[in-house]
JSON list of C-alpha atoms in Angstrom, two decimals:
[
{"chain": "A", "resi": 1, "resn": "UNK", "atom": "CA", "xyz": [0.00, 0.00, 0.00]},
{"chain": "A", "resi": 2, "resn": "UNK", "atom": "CA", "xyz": [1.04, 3.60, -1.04]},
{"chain": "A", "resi": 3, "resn": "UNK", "atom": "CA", "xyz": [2.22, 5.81, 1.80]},
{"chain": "A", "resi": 4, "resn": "UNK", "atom": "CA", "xyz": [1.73, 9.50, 0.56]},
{"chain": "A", "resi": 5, "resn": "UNK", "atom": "CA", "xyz": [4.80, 11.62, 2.55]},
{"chain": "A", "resi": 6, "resn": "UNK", "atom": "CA", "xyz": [4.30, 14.45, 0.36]},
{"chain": "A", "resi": 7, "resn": "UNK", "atom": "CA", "xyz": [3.60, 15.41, -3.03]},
{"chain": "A", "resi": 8, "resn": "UNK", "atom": "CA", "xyz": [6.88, 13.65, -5.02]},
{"chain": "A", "resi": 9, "resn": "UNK", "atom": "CA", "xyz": [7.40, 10.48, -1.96]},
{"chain": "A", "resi": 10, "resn": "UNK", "atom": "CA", "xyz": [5.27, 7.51, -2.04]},
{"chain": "A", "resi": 11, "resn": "UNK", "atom": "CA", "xyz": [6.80, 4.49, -0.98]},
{"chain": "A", "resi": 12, "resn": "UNK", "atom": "CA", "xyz": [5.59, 1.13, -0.29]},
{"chain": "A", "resi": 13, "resn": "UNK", "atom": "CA", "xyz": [6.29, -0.30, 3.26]},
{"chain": "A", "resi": 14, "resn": "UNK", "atom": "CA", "xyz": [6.73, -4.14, 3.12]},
{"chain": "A", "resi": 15, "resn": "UNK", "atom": "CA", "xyz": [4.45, -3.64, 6.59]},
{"chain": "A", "resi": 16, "resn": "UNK", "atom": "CA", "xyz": [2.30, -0.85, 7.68]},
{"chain": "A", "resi": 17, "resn": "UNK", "atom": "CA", "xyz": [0.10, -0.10, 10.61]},
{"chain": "A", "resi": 18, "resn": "UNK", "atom": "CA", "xyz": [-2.59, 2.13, 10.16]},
{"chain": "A", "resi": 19, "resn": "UNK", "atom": "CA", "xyz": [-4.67, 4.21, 12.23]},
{"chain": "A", "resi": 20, "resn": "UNK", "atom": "CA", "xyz": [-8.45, 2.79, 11.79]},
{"chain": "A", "resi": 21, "resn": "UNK", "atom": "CA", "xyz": [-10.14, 5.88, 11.13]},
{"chain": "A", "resi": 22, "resn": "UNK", "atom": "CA", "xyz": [-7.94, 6.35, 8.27]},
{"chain": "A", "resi": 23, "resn": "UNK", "atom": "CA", "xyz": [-9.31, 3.09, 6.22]},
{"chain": "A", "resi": 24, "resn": "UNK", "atom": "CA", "xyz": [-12.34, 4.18, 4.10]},
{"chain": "A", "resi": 25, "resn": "UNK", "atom": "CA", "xyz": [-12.79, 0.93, 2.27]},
{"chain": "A", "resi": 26, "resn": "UNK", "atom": "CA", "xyz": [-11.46, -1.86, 0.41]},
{"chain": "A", "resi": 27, "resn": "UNK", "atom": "CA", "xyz": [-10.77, -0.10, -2.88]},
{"chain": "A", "resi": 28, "resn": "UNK", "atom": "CA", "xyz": [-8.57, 2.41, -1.10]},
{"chain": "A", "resi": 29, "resn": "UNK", "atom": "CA", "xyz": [-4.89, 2.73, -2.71]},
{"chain": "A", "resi": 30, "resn": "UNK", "atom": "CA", "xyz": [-2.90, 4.69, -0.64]},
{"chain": "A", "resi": 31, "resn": "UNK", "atom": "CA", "xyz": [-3.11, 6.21, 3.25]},
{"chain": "A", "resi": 32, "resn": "UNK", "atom": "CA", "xyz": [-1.01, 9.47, 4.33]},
{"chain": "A", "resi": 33, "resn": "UNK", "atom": "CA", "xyz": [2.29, 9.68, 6.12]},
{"chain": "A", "resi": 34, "resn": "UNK", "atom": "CA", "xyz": [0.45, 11.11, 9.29]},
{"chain": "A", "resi": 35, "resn": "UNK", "atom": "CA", "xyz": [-2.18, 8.27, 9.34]},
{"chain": "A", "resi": 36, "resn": "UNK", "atom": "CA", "xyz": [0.87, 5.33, 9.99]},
{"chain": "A", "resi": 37, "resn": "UNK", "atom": "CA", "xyz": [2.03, 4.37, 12.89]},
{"chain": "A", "resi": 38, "resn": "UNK", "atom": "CA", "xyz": [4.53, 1.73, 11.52]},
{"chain": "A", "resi": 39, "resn": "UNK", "atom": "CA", "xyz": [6.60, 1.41, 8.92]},
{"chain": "A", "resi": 40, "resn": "UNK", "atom": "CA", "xyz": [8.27, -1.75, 8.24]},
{"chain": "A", "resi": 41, "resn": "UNK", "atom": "CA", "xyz": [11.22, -2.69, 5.45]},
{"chain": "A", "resi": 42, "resn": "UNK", "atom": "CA", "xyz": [12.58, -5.71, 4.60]},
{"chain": "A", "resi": 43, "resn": "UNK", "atom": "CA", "xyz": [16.23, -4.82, 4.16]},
{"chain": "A", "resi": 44, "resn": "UNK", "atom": "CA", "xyz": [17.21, -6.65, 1.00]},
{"chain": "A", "resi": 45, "resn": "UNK", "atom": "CA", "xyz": [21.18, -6.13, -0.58]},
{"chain": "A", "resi": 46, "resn": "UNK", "atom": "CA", "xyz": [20.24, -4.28, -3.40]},
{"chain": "A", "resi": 47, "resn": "UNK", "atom": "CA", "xyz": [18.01, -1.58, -1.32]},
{"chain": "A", "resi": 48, "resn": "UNK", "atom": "CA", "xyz": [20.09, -1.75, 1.71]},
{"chain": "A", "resi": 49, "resn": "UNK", "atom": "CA", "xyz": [20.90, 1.93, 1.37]},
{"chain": "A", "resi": 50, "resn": "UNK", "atom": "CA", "xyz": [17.61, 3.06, 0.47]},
{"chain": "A", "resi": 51, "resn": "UNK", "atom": "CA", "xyz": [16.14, 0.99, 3.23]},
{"chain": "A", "resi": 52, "resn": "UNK", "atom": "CA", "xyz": [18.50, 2.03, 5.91]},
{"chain": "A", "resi": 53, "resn": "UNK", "atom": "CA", "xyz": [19.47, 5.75, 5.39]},
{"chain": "A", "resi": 54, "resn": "UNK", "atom": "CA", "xyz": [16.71, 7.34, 3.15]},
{"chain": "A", "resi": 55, "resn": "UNK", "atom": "CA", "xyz": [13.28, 5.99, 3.77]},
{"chain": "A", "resi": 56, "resn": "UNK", "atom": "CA", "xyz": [14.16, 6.46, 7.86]},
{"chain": "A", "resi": 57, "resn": "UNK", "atom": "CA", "xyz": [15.05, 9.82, 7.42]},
{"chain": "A", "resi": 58, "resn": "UNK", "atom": "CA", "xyz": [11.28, 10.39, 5.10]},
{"chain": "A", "resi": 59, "resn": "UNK", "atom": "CA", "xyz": [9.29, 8.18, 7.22]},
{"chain": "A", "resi": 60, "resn": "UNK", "atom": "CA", "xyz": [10.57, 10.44, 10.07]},
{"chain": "A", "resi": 61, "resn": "UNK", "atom": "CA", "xyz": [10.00, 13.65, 8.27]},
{"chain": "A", "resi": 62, "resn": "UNK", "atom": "CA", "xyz": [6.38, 12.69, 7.34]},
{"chain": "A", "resi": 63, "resn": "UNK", "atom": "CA", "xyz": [5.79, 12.02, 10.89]},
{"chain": "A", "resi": 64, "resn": "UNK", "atom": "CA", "xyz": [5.25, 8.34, 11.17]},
{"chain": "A", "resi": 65, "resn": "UNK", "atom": "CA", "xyz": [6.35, 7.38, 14.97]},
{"chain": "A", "resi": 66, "resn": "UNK", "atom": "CA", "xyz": [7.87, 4.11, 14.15]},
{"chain": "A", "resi": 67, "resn": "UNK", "atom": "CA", "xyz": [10.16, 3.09, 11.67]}
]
């Protein structure tokens, strides 16, 4: 599921937790950075970086509690 942290970030958490309110239905495609309270990402070798430097730092940014 798309995680909207502003207007050019969407990544896709291998795990999220999301705060109930913010689910609207099954067709929904994407929740907002300040509806998650987890963020999880399987660090694989060829994302490593990504995984452990840059998405922290967003996820952080966007205001997500737990990375």
């Amino acid at each position: 599921m798309t995680v909207i942290l502003d207007r050019r970030n969407g990544p896709e958490p291998d795990v999220s937790v999301i705060r109930a309110a913010a689910v609207t239905g099954p067709n929904q495609m994407s929740f907002q950075g300040r509806d998650v309270l987890l963020a999880v990402e399987v660090v694989s070798p060829d994302s490593e970086s990504r995984d452990r430097t840059t998405k922290p730092w967003k996820y952080a940014a966007a205001g997500i509690p737990n990375f």
